[in-house]
PDB file of C-alpha atoms in Angstrom:
ATOM      1  CA  VAL A   3     -21.613 -10.716   3.647  1.00 96.00           C
ATOM      2  CA  THR A   4     -19.625  -7.517   4.081  1.00 96.00           C
ATOM      3  CA  ASP A   5     -16.067  -6.290   4.493  1.00 94.00           C
ATOM      4  CA  ASN A   6     -14.959  -4.789   7.804  1.00 92.00           C
ATOM      5  CA  GLN A   7     -16.128  -1.346   6.604  1.00 94.00           C
ATOM      6  CA  GLY A   8     -19.701  -2.664   6.250  1.00 95.00           C
ATOM      7  CA  GLN A   9     -19.617  -2.664   2.438  1.00 96.00           C
ATOM      8  CA  PRO A  10     -21.525  -5.551   0.813  1.00 97.00           C
ATOM      9  CA  LEU A  11     -19.379  -8.043  -1.077  1.00 97.00           C
ATOM     10  CA  ASN A  12     -20.420  -9.407  -4.460  1.00 97.00           C
ATOM     11  CA  ASN A  13     -19.280 -12.849  -5.699  1.00 98.00           C
ATOM     12  CA  VAL A  14     -18.282 -14.284  -2.321  1.00 98.00           C
ATOM     13  CA  TYR A  15     -18.398 -18.078  -2.700  1.00 98.00           C
ATOM     14  CA  VAL A  16     -20.463 -19.528   0.165  1.00 98.00           C
ATOM     15  CA  ILE A  17     -20.077 -23.279   0.795  1.00 98.00           C
ATOM     16  CA  LEU A  18     -22.274 -25.267   3.175  1.00 98.00           C
ATOM     17  CA  THR A  19     -21.000 -28.754   4.058  1.00 97.00           C
ATOM     18  CA  SER A  20     -21.703 -31.719   6.285  1.00 95.00           C
ATOM     19  CA  SER A  21     -20.702 -35.380   6.104  1.00 92.00           C
ATOM     20  CA  PHE A  22     -23.288 -35.924   3.358  1.00 90.00           C
ATOM     21  CA  THR A  23     -23.960 -32.465   1.911  1.00 94.00           C
ATOM     22  CA  TYR A  24     -22.203 -29.919  -0.285  1.00 96.00           C
ATOM     23  CA  LYS A  25     -24.213 -26.884  -1.346  1.00 97.00           C
ATOM     24  CA  SER A  26     -22.967 -23.529  -2.509  1.00 97.00           C
ATOM     25  CA  ALA A  27     -24.039 -20.090  -3.656  1.00 98.00           C
ATOM     26  CA  ASP A  28     -22.459 -16.769  -4.645  1.00 98.00           C
ATOM     27  CA  THR A  29     -23.389 -13.492  -3.001  1.00 98.00           C
ATOM     28  CA  ASN A  30     -25.124 -10.850  -5.093  1.00 98.00           C
ATOM     29  CA  ALA A  31     -24.285  -7.123  -5.310  1.00 97.00           C
ATOM     30  CA  ALA A  32     -26.055  -6.559  -1.963  1.00 98.00           C
ATOM     31  CA  GLY A  33     -23.842  -9.208  -0.314  1.00 97.00           C
ATOM     32  CA  SER A  34     -26.793 -11.579   0.099  1.00 98.00           C
ATOM     33  CA  TYR A  35     -26.848 -15.331  -0.480  1.00 98.00           C
ATOM     34  CA  ASN A  36     -29.496 -18.014  -0.222  1.00 97.00           C
ATOM     35  CA  ILE A  37     -28.968 -21.770   0.043  1.00 97.00           C
ATOM     36  CA  ARG A  38     -32.196 -23.807  -0.012  1.00 94.00           C
ATOM     37  CA  GLY A  39     -33.286 -27.415   0.423  1.00 93.00           C
ATOM     38  CA  ILE A  40     -31.074 -28.197   3.393  1.00 95.00           C
ATOM     39  CA  SER A  41     -31.830 -31.265   5.506  1.00 94.00           C
ATOM     40  CA  GLU A  42     -31.904 -30.933   9.289  1.00 95.00           C
ATOM     41  CA  GLY A  43     -28.483 -31.399  10.872  1.00 95.00           C
ATOM     42  CA  LEU A  44     -25.119 -29.918  11.807  1.00 97.00           C
ATOM     43  CA  TYR A  45     -23.159 -28.054   9.133  1.00 97.00           C
ATOM     44  CA  SER A  46     -20.093 -25.938   8.486  1.00 97.00           C
ATOM     45  CA  ILE A  47     -20.147 -22.884   6.254  1.00 98.00           C
ATOM     46  CA  GLU A  48     -17.231 -21.197   4.522  1.00 98.00           C
ATOM     47  CA  PHE A  49     -17.134 -17.742   2.971  1.00 98.00           C
ATOM     48  CA  ARG A  50     -14.432 -17.339   0.282  1.00 97.00           C
ATOM     49  CA  PRO A  51     -13.736 -13.833  -1.039  1.00 97.00           C
ATOM     50  CA  PRO A  52     -13.672 -13.196  -4.775  1.00 94.00           C
ATOM     51  CA  ALA A  53     -10.317 -13.465  -6.559  1.00 90.00           C
ATOM     52  CA  GLY A  54      -8.192 -10.350  -6.359  1.00 91.00           C
ATOM     53  CA  LYS A  55      -9.642  -9.141  -3.032  1.00 94.00           C
ATOM     54  CA  ASN A  56      -7.358  -8.903  -0.007  1.00 96.00           C
ATOM     55  CA  LEU A  57      -9.895 -10.469   2.331  1.00 97.00           C
ATOM     56  CA  VAL A  58      -9.592 -13.501   4.599  1.00 96.00           C
ATOM     57  CA  SER A  59     -11.896 -16.520   4.164  1.00 96.00           C
ATOM     58  CA  GLN A  60     -14.046 -17.306   7.176  1.00 97.00           C
ATOM     59  CA  ARG A  61     -15.336 -20.684   8.373  1.00 96.00           C
ATOM     60  CA  ILE A  62     -18.076 -21.280  10.927  1.00 97.00           C
ATOM     61  CA  THR A  63     -18.681 -24.779  12.298  1.00 97.00           C
ATOM     62  CA  ASN A  64     -21.436 -26.544  14.240  1.00 96.00           C
ATOM     63  CA  ILE A  65     -24.324 -24.698  12.630  1.00 96.00           C
ATOM     64  CA  LEU A  66     -27.632 -26.374  13.477  1.00 96.00           C
ATOM     65  CA  ILE A  67     -30.201 -26.305  10.658  1.00 95.00           C
ATOM     66  CA  LEU A  68     -33.763 -27.284  11.581  1.00 95.00           C
ATOM     67  CA  ASN A  69     -36.414 -28.417   9.110  1.00 94.00           C
ATOM     68  CA  GLY A  70     -38.940 -25.692   8.319  1.00 92.00           C
ATOM     69  CA  LYS A  71     -36.781 -22.939   9.849  1.00 94.00           C
ATOM     70  CA  THR A  72     -34.729 -20.190   8.215  1.00 94.00           C
ATOM     71  CA  LEU A  73     -31.362 -19.366   9.729  1.00 95.00           C
ATOM     72  CA  THR A  74     -29.877 -15.945   8.995  1.00 95.00           C
ATOM     73  CA  LEU A  75     -26.096 -16.061   9.134  1.00 96.00           C
ATOM     74  CA  ASP A  76     -24.163 -12.897   8.285  1.00 97.00           C
ATOM     75  CA  CYS A  77     -20.399 -12.725   7.928  1.00 97.00           C
ATOM     76  CA  ILE A  78     -17.727 -10.035   7.892  1.00 97.00           C
ATOM     77  CA  LEU A  79     -14.587 -10.835   5.878  1.00 97.00           C
ATOM     78  CA  PRO A  80     -11.598  -9.083   7.476  1.00 97.00           C
ATOM     79  CA  VAL A  81      -8.740  -7.489   5.561  1.00 97.00           C
ATOM     80  CA  GLY A  82      -5.846  -9.878   5.030  1.00 96.00           C
ATOM     81  CA  GLY A  83      -2.115  -9.512   4.813  1.00 96.00           C
ATOM     82  CA  ILE A  84      -0.142  -9.594   1.573  1.00 97.00           C
ATOM     83  CA  ILE A  85       3.123 -11.259   0.602  1.00 97.00           C
ATOM     84  CA  ASN A  86       4.726 -10.209  -2.651  1.00 94.00           C
ATOM     85  CA  GLY A  87       8.119 -10.316  -4.255  1.00 95.00           C
ATOM     86  CA  ASN A  88      10.228 -11.352  -7.226  1.00 93.00           C
ATOM     87  CA  VAL A  89      11.802 -14.628  -8.322  1.00 91.00           C
ATOM     88  CA  VAL A  90      15.054 -14.620 -10.329  1.00 88.00           C
ATOM     89  CA  ASP A  91      18.096 -16.842 -10.761  1.00 83.00           C
ATOM     90  CA  SER A  92      21.541 -15.788  -9.468  1.00 82.00           C
ATOM     91  CA  ASN A  93      22.248 -14.119 -12.822  1.00 82.00           C
ATOM     92  CA  GLY A  94      19.156 -11.905 -12.446  1.00 85.00           C
ATOM     93  CA  ASN A  95      17.191 -13.784 -15.094  1.00 82.00           C
ATOM     94  CA  ALA A  96      13.431 -13.887 -14.590  1.00 82.00           C
ATOM     95  CA  LEU A  97      11.959 -17.197 -13.484  1.00 82.00           C
ATOM     96  CA  ASN A  98       8.528 -17.042 -15.053  1.00 82.00           C
ATOM     97  CA  ASN A  99       5.838 -19.405 -13.869  1.00 85.00           C
ATOM     98  CA  ALA A 100       7.584 -20.214 -10.571  1.00 87.00           C
ATOM     99  CA  TYR A 101       5.082 -21.371  -7.941  1.00 91.00           C
ATOM    100  CA  ILE A 102       5.069 -19.616  -4.569  1.00 94.00           C
ATOM    101  CA  TYR A 103       2.918 -20.828  -1.676  1.00 95.00           C
ATOM    102  CA  THR A 104       2.552 -20.312   2.045  1.00 96.00           C
ATOM    103  CA  TYR A 105       2.501 -22.782   4.897  1.00 94.00           C
ATOM    104  CA  PRO A 106       0.232 -23.015   6.741  1.00 92.00           C
ATOM    105  CA  ASN A 107      -2.862 -22.246   4.612  1.00 84.00           C
ATOM    106  CA  TYR A 108      -1.309 -23.248   1.266  1.00 85.00           C
ATOM    107  CA  ASN A 109      -2.304 -20.004  -0.428  1.00 88.00           C
ATOM    108  CA  GLY A 110      -0.321 -19.863  -3.627  1.00 90.00           C
ATOM    109  CA  THR A 111       0.283 -18.233  -6.965  1.00 92.00           C
ATOM    110  CA  TYR A 112       2.653 -18.220  -9.948  1.00 89.00           C
ATOM    111  CA  THR A 113       5.085 -15.512 -10.978  1.00 89.00           C
ATOM    112  CA  SER A 114       3.966 -13.385 -13.876  1.00 81.00           C
ATOM    113  CA  THR A 115       6.003 -12.530 -16.947  1.00 77.00           C
ATOM    114  CA  ASN A 116       7.575  -9.622 -15.060  1.00 76.00           C
ATOM    115  CA  VAL A 117       8.848 -12.115 -12.392  1.00 80.00           C
ATOM    116  CA  ASN A 118       6.735 -10.834  -9.526  1.00 91.00           C
ATOM    117  CA  TYR A 119       4.018 -12.487  -7.494  1.00 94.00           C
ATOM    118  CA  THR A 120       1.377 -11.460  -4.962  1.00 95.00           C
ATOM    119  CA  ILE A 121      -0.466 -13.610  -2.415  1.00 95.00           C
ATOM    120  CA  LEU A 122      -3.530 -11.873  -0.970  1.00 95.00           C
ATOM    121  CA  GLY A 123      -5.921 -12.562   1.885  1.00 95.00           C
ATOM    122  CA  LEU A 124      -3.572 -14.080   4.444  1.00 96.00           C
ATOM    123  CA  PRO A 125      -4.721 -14.229   8.063  1.00 95.00           C
ATOM    124  CA  GLU A 126      -2.323 -12.617  10.517  1.00 95.00           C
ATOM    125  CA  GLY A 127       0.381 -15.072  11.519  1.00 96.00           C
ATOM    126  CA  ILE A 128       3.813 -16.550  10.924  1.00 97.00           C
ATOM    127  CA  TYR A 129       4.393 -18.320   7.607  1.00 97.00           C
ATOM    128  CA  THR A 130       6.929 -20.294   5.679  1.00 97.00           C
ATOM    129  CA  VAL A 131       6.997 -19.063   2.081  1.00 97.00           C
ATOM    130  CA  ASN A 132       8.049 -21.682  -0.479  1.00 95.00           C
ATOM    131  CA  CYS A 133       9.163 -21.124  -4.066  1.00 93.00           C
ATOM    132  CA  SER A 134       9.478 -23.817  -6.745  1.00 88.00           C
ATOM    133  CA  ALA A 135      10.836 -23.114 -10.213  1.00 82.00           C
ATOM    134  CA  ASP A 136       8.912 -24.232 -13.267  1.00 73.00           C
ATOM    135  CA  ARG A 137      10.327 -27.655 -14.117  1.00 63.00           C
ATOM    136  CA  SER A 138       8.740 -27.794 -17.556  1.00 57.00           C
ATOM    137  CA  TYR A 139      11.802 -26.312 -19.233  1.00 54.00           C
ATOM    138  CA  ASN A 140      15.477 -27.292 -19.156  1.00 54.00           C
ATOM    139  CA  SER A 141      16.617 -25.532 -16.000  1.00 64.00           C
ATOM    140  CA  ASP A 142      20.167 -24.513 -15.084  1.00 69.00           C
ATOM    141  CA  LEU A 143      19.207 -24.152 -11.424  1.00 73.00           C
ATOM    142  CA  ILE A 144      21.118 -25.967  -8.682  1.00 68.00           C
ATOM    143  CA  ALA A 145      18.101 -25.903  -6.386  1.00 63.00           C
ATOM    144  CA  GLU A 146      14.709 -25.692  -8.008  1.00 71.00           C
ATOM    145  CA  SER A 147      13.030 -24.783  -4.717  1.00 81.00           C
ATOM    146  CA  GLN A 148      13.685 -22.586  -1.724  1.00 89.00           C
ATOM    147  CA  SER A 149      11.902 -21.644   1.523  1.00 93.00           C
ATOM    148  CA  LYS A 150      11.909 -18.577   3.744  1.00 95.00           C
ATOM    149  CA  THR A 151      10.769 -19.205   7.312  1.00 96.00           C
ATOM    150  CA  ASN A 152       9.316 -17.033  10.093  1.00 97.00           C
ATOM    151  CA  VAL A 153       7.671 -14.513   7.762  1.00 97.00           C
ATOM    152  CA  PHE A 154       5.290 -12.449   9.902  1.00 97.00           C
ATOM    153  CA  VAL A 155       2.163 -11.197   8.139  1.00 97.00           C
ATOM    154  CA  SER A 156      -0.262  -8.736   9.705  1.00 96.00           C
ATOM    155  CA  SER A 157      -3.647  -7.509   8.562  1.00 95.00           C
ATOM    156  CA  GLY A 158      -3.502  -4.804   5.887  1.00 95.00           C
ATOM    157  CA  GLN A 159       0.301  -4.942   5.600  1.00 97.00           C
ATOM    158  CA  VAL A 160       2.548  -5.933   2.678  1.00 97.00           C
ATOM    159  CA  VAL A 161       5.591  -8.131   3.317  1.00 97.00           C
ATOM    160  CA  ILE A 162       8.248  -8.421   0.592  1.00 97.00           C
ATOM    161  CA  VAL A 163       9.784 -11.878   0.131  1.00 97.00           C
ATOM    162  CA  ASP A 164      12.158 -12.175  -2.838  1.00 96.00           C
ATOM    163  CA  PHE A 165      13.761 -15.391  -4.049  1.00 93.00           C
ATOM    164  CA  ILE A 166      17.073 -15.861  -5.850  1.00 90.00           C
ATOM    165  CA  LEU A 167      17.477 -19.455  -7.019  1.00 85.00           C
ATOM    166  CA  PRO A 168      21.140 -20.238  -7.786  1.00 81.00           C
ATOM    167  CA  ALA A 169      22.114 -21.135 -11.341  1.00 72.00           C
ATOM    168  CA  GLY A 170      24.538 -24.017 -11.690  1.00 69.00           C
ATOM    169  CA  GLY A 171      26.942 -25.263 -14.299  1.00 72.00           C
ATOM    170  CA  VAL A 172      26.011 -27.071 -17.476  1.00 74.00           C
ATOM    171  CA  ILE A 173      27.436 -30.204 -19.042  1.00 78.00           C
ATOM    172  CA  SER A 174      26.854 -31.089 -22.664  1.00 81.00           C
ATOM    173  CA  GLY A 175      28.268 -33.457 -25.188  1.00 86.00           C
ATOM    174  CA  LYS A 176      27.629 -35.565 -28.207  1.00 86.00           C
ATOM    175  CA  ILE A 177      26.878 -39.252 -28.430  1.00 85.00           C
ATOM    176  CA  ILE A 178      29.271 -40.981 -30.811  1.00 85.00           C
ATOM    177  CA  GLY A 179      28.245 -44.307 -32.317  1.00 78.00           C
ATOM    178  CA  PHE A 180      30.253 -47.488 -31.943  1.00 71.00           C
ATOM    179  CA  SER A 181      31.870 -49.181 -34.951  1.00 64.00           C
TER     180      SER A 181
END
């Protein structure tokens, strides 16, 4: 398994599946993998790049495995596109731990403590980018989620998508007992 420059890729997660089988392996420093003990039949194989690499997963279907035979199947993982940005409320306050994901593909990540996020390894295409605020704390947000549509991503390019989630008003009070 290599990148599009021909460089071997270490730690690519290789998954072989059929209706009744799930087998996996990781590539070594030479980009090689080996999955053994496979019954004869039709399979799909997926190659998932290691975390932090801007490479696109690849899936190959209808692979015929025959008993007693070795099939050599090489794969090139192409460079992906990147979406990154910041998430704040309308007062400019950081929204840590907001979840941002793309549709289609459902690649996602959370904002870091410095309010930014990066989604790597996106195939070229048009996406909807969704942002949901962390609901585990008492939020002053009017809308805890927001979407941006028709975001075009191309291979090797960075697209900036920022989110500003509007802060709303607050009501508070005190419960007074009855006599």
